[in-house]
PDB file of C-alpha atoms in Angstrom:
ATOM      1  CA  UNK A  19     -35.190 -11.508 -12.954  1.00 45.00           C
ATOM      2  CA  UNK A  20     -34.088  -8.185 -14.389  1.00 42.00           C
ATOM      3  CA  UNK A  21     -35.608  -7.632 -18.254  1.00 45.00           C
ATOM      4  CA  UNK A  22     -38.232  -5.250 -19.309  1.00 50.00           C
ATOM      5  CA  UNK A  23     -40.665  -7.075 -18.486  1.00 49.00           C
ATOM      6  CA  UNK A  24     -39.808  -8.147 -15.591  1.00 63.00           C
ATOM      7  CA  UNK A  25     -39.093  -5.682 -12.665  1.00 76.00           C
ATOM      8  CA  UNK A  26     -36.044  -6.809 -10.324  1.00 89.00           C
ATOM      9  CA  UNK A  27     -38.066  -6.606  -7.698  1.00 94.00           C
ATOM     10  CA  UNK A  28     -35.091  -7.892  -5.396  1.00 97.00           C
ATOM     11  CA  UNK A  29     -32.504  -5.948  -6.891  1.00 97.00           C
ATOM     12  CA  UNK A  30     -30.297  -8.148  -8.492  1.00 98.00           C
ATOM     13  CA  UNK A  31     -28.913  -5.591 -10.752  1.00 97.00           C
ATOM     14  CA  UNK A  32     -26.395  -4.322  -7.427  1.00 98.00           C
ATOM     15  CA  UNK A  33     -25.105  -7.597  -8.220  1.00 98.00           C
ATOM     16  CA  UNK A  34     -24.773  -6.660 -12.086  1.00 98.00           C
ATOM     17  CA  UNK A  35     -23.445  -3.524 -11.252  1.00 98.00           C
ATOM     18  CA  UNK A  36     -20.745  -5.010  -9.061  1.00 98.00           C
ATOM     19  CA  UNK A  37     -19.300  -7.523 -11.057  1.00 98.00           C
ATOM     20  CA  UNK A  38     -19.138  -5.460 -14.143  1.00 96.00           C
ATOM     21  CA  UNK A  39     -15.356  -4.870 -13.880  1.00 95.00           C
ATOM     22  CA  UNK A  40     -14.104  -7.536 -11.826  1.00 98.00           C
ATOM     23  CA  UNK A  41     -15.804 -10.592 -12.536  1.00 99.00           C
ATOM     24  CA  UNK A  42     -13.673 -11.802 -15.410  1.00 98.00           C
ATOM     25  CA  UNK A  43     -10.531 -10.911 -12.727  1.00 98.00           C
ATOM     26  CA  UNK A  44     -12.520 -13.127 -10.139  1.00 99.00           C
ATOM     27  CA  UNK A  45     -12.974 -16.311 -12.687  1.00 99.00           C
ATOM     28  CA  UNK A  46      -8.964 -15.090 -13.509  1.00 98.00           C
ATOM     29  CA  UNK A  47      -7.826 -15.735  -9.694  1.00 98.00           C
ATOM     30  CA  UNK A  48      -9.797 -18.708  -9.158  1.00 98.00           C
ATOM     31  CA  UNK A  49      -8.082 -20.372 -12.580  1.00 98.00           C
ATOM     32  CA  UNK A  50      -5.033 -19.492 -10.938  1.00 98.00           C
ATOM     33  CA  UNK A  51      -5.457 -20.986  -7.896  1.00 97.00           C
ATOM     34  CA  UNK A  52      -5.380 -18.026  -5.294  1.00 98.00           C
ATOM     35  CA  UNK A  53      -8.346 -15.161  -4.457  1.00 98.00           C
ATOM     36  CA  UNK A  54      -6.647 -11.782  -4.294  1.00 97.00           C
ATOM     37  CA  UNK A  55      -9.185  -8.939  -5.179  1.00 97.00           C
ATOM     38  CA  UNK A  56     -11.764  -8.388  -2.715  1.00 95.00           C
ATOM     39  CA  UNK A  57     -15.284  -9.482  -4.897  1.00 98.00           C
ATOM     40  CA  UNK A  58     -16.932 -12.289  -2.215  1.00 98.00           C
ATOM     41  CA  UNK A  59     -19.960 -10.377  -1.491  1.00 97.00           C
ATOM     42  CA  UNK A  60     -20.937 -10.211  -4.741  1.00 98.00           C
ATOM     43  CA  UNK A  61     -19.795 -13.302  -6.794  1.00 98.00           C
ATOM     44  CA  UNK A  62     -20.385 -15.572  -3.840  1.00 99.00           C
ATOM     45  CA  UNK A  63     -23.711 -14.279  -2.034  1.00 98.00           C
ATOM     46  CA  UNK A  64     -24.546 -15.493   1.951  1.00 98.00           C
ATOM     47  CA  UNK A  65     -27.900 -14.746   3.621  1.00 98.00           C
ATOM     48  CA  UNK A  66     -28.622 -11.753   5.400  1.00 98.00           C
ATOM     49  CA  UNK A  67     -27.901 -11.980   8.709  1.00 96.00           C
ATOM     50  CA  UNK A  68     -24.411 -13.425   8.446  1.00 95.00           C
ATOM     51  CA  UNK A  69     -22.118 -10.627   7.770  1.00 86.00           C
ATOM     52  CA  UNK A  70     -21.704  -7.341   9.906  1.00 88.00           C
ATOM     53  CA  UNK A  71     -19.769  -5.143   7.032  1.00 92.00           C
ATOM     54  CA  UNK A  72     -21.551  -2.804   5.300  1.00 93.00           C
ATOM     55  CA  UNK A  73     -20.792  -5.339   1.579  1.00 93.00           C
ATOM     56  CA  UNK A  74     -22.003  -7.622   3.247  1.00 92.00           C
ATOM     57  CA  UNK A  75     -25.053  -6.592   4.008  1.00 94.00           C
ATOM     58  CA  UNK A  76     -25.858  -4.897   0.715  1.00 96.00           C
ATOM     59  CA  UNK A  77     -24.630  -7.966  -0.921  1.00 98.00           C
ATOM     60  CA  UNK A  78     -26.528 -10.455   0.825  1.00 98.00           C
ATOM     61  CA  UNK A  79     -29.839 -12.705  -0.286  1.00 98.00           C
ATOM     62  CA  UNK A  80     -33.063 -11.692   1.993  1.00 97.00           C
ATOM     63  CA  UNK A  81     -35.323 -14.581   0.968  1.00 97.00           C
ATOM     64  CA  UNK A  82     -35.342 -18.379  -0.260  1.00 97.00           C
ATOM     65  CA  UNK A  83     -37.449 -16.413  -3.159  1.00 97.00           C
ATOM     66  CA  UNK A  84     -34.361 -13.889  -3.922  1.00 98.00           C
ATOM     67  CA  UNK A  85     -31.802 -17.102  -4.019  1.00 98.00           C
ATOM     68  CA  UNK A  86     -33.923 -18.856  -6.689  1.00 96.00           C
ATOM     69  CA  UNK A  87     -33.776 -15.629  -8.832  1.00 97.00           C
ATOM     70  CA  UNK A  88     -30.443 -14.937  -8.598  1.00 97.00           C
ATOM     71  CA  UNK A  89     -29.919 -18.452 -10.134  1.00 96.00           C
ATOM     72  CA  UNK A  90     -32.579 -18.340 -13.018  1.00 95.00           C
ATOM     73  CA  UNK A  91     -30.997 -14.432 -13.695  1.00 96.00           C
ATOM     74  CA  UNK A  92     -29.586 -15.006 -16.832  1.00 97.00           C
ATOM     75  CA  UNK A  93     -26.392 -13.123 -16.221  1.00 98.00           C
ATOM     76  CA  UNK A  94     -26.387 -13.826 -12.602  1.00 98.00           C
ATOM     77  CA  UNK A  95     -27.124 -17.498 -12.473  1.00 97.00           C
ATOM     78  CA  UNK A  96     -24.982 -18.185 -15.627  1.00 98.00           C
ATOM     79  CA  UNK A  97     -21.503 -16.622 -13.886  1.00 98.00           C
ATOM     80  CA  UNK A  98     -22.279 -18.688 -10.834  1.00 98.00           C
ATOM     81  CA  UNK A  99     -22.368 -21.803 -12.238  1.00 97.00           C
ATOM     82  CA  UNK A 100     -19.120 -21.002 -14.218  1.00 98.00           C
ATOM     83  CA  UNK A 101     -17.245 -19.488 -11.262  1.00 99.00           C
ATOM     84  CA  UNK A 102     -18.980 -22.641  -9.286  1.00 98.00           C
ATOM     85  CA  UNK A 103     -17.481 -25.304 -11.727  1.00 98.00           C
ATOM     86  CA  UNK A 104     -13.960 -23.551 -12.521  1.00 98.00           C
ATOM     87  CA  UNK A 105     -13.570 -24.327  -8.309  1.00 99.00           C
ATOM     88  CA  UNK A 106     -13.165 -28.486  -9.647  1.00 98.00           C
ATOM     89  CA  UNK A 107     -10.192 -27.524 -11.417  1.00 98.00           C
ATOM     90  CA  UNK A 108      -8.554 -27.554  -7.925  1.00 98.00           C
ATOM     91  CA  UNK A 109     -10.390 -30.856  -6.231  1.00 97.00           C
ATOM     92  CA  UNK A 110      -8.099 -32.779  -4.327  1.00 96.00           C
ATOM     93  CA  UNK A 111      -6.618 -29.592  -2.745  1.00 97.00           C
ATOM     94  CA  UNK A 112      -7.739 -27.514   0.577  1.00 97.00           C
ATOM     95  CA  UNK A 113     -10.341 -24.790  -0.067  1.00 98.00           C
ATOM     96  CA  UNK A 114      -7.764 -22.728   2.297  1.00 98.00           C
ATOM     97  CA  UNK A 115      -5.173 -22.614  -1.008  1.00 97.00           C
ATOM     98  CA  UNK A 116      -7.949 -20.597  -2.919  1.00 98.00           C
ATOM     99  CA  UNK A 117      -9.889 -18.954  -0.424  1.00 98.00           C
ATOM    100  CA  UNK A 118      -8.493 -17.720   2.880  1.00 97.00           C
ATOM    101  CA  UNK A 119     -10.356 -17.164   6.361  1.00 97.00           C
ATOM    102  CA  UNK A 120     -12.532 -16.195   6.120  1.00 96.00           C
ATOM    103  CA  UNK A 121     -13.778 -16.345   2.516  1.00 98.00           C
ATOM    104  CA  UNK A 122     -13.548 -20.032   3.097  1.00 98.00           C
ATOM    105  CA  UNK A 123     -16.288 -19.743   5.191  1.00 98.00           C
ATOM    106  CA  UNK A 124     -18.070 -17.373   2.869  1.00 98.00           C
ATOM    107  CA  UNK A 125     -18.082 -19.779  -0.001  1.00 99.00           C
ATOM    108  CA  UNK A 126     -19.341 -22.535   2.304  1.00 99.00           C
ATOM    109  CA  UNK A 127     -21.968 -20.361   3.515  1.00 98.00           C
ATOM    110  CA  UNK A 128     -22.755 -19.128  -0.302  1.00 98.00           C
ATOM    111  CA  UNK A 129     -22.882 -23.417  -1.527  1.00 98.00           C
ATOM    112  CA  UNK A 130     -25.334 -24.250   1.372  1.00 98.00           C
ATOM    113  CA  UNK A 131     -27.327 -21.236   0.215  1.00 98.00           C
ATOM    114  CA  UNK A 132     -27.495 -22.180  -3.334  1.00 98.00           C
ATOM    115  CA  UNK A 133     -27.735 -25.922  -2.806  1.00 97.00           C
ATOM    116  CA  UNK A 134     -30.750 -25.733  -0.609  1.00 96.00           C
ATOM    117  CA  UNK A 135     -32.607 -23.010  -2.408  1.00 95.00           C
ATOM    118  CA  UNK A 136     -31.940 -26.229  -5.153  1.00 90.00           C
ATOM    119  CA  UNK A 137     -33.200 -29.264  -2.846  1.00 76.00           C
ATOM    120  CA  UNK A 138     -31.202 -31.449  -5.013  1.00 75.00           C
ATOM    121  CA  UNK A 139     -28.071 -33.667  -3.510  1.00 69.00           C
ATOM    122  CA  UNK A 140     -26.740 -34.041  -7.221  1.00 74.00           C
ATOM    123  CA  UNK A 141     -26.480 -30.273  -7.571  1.00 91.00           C
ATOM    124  CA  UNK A 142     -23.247 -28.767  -8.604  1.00 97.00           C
ATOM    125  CA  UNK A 143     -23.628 -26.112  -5.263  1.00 98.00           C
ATOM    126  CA  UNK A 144     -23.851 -29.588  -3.364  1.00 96.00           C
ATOM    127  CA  UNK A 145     -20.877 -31.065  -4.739  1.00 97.00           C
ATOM    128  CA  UNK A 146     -18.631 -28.062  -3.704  1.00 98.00           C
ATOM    129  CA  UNK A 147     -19.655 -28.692   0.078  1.00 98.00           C
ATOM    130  CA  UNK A 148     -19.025 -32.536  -0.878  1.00 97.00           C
ATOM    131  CA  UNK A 149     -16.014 -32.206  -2.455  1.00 98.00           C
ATOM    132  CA  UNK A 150     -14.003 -29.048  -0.421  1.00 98.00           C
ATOM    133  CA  UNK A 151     -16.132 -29.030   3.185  1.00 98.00           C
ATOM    134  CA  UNK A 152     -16.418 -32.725   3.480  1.00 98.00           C
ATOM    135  CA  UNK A 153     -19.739 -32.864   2.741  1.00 97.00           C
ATOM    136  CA  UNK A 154     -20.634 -30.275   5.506  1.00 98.00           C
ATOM    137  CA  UNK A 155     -23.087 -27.507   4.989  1.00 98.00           C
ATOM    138  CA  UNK A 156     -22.386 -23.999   7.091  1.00 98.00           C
ATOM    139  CA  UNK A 157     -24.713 -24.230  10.167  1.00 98.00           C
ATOM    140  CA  UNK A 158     -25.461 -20.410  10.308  1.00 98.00           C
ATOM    141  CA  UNK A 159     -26.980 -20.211   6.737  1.00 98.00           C
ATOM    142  CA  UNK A 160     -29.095 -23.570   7.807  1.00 98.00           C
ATOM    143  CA  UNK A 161     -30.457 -22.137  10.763  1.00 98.00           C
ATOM    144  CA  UNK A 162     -31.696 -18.661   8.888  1.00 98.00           C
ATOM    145  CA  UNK A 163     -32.659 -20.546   6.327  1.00 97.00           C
ATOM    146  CA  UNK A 164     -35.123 -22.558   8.430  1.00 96.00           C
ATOM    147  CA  UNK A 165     -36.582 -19.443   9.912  1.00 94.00           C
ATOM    148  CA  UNK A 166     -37.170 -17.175   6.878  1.00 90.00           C
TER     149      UNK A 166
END
C-alpha cells in the first residue's frame, strides 16, 4: 500500500499515476454504456503474462501478493469496486455493448484475477463473471494463477 509508512513495494503508484486524468472519463463511459478511451490496463489490471503490448505489461499484477494490495490500496481498491459495481447498471445486456474484443476479454481476465485473489463466491469480482461471462472465469489468468 502506498503511504509514508508504507513503501509501495509493488508499485502501485504507476497505477495512481495513470488514472489521474482519465479515471473519472472511464467511470463516465461505463455510465454511458460504451468504452471509448483507451484506460484497460490500468483501471482493469490482468496478470503478467497475458498481454504482449508494452501497457500491458507495465500495467499488469506480478503476484497473488500484488492483487491483494491493489485491493486494500485505498485509492486503488476503492475506484475498483466503484468502476466494478457501476458495470450492474447494465445487467441483463452483453458485456460486448460496453466493452469490445478484446477488452471483453480483459475485464474477464481482470474479475477472475480479483475474485480469486478474494476466495469468496459472494464477491462482487465474482458476480461480474456470474452475471456478464455466465459464470465463467478466463482460463489463462487460472492457469498463471496456479503456477505463481
Amino acid at each position: 500500500m502506498s503511504s509514508k509508512s508504507t513503501p509501495d513495494i509493488y508499485n502501485l503508484n504507476r497505477f495512481i499515476t495513470a488514472q489521474e486524468n482519465i479515471y473519472e472519463i472511464a467511470l463516465n463511459e461505463i455510465k454511458l454504456g460504451k468504452k471509448h478511451s483507451h484506460w484497460m490496463w490500468f483501471i482493469f489490471p490482468q496478470i503478467a503474462g497475458l498481454g504482449e503490448s508494452e501497457k500491458s505489461k507495465e500495467f499488469s499484477i506480478h503476484s497473488k501478493e500484488e492483487a491483494h494490495e491493489y485491493l486494500r490500496h485505498p485509492i486503488l481498491g476503492k475506484r475498483l469496486k466503484l468502476i466494478t459495481k457501476t458495470l450492474f447498471t447494465h445487467k441483463g445486456k452483453p458485456i460486448t455493448n460496453l466493452f469490445e474484443y478484446p477488452d471483453n476479454l480483459k475485464l474477464q481476465s481482470s474479475m477472475t484475477l480479483f475474485s480469486k485473489v478474494n476466495n469468496d463466491k459472494n464477491d462482487l469480482y465474482f458476480q461480474v463473471i456470474k452475471t456478464f461471462f455466465d459464470g465463467k472465469y478466463d482460463d489463462s489468468t487460472l492457469d498463471i494463477l496456479r503456477n505463481l
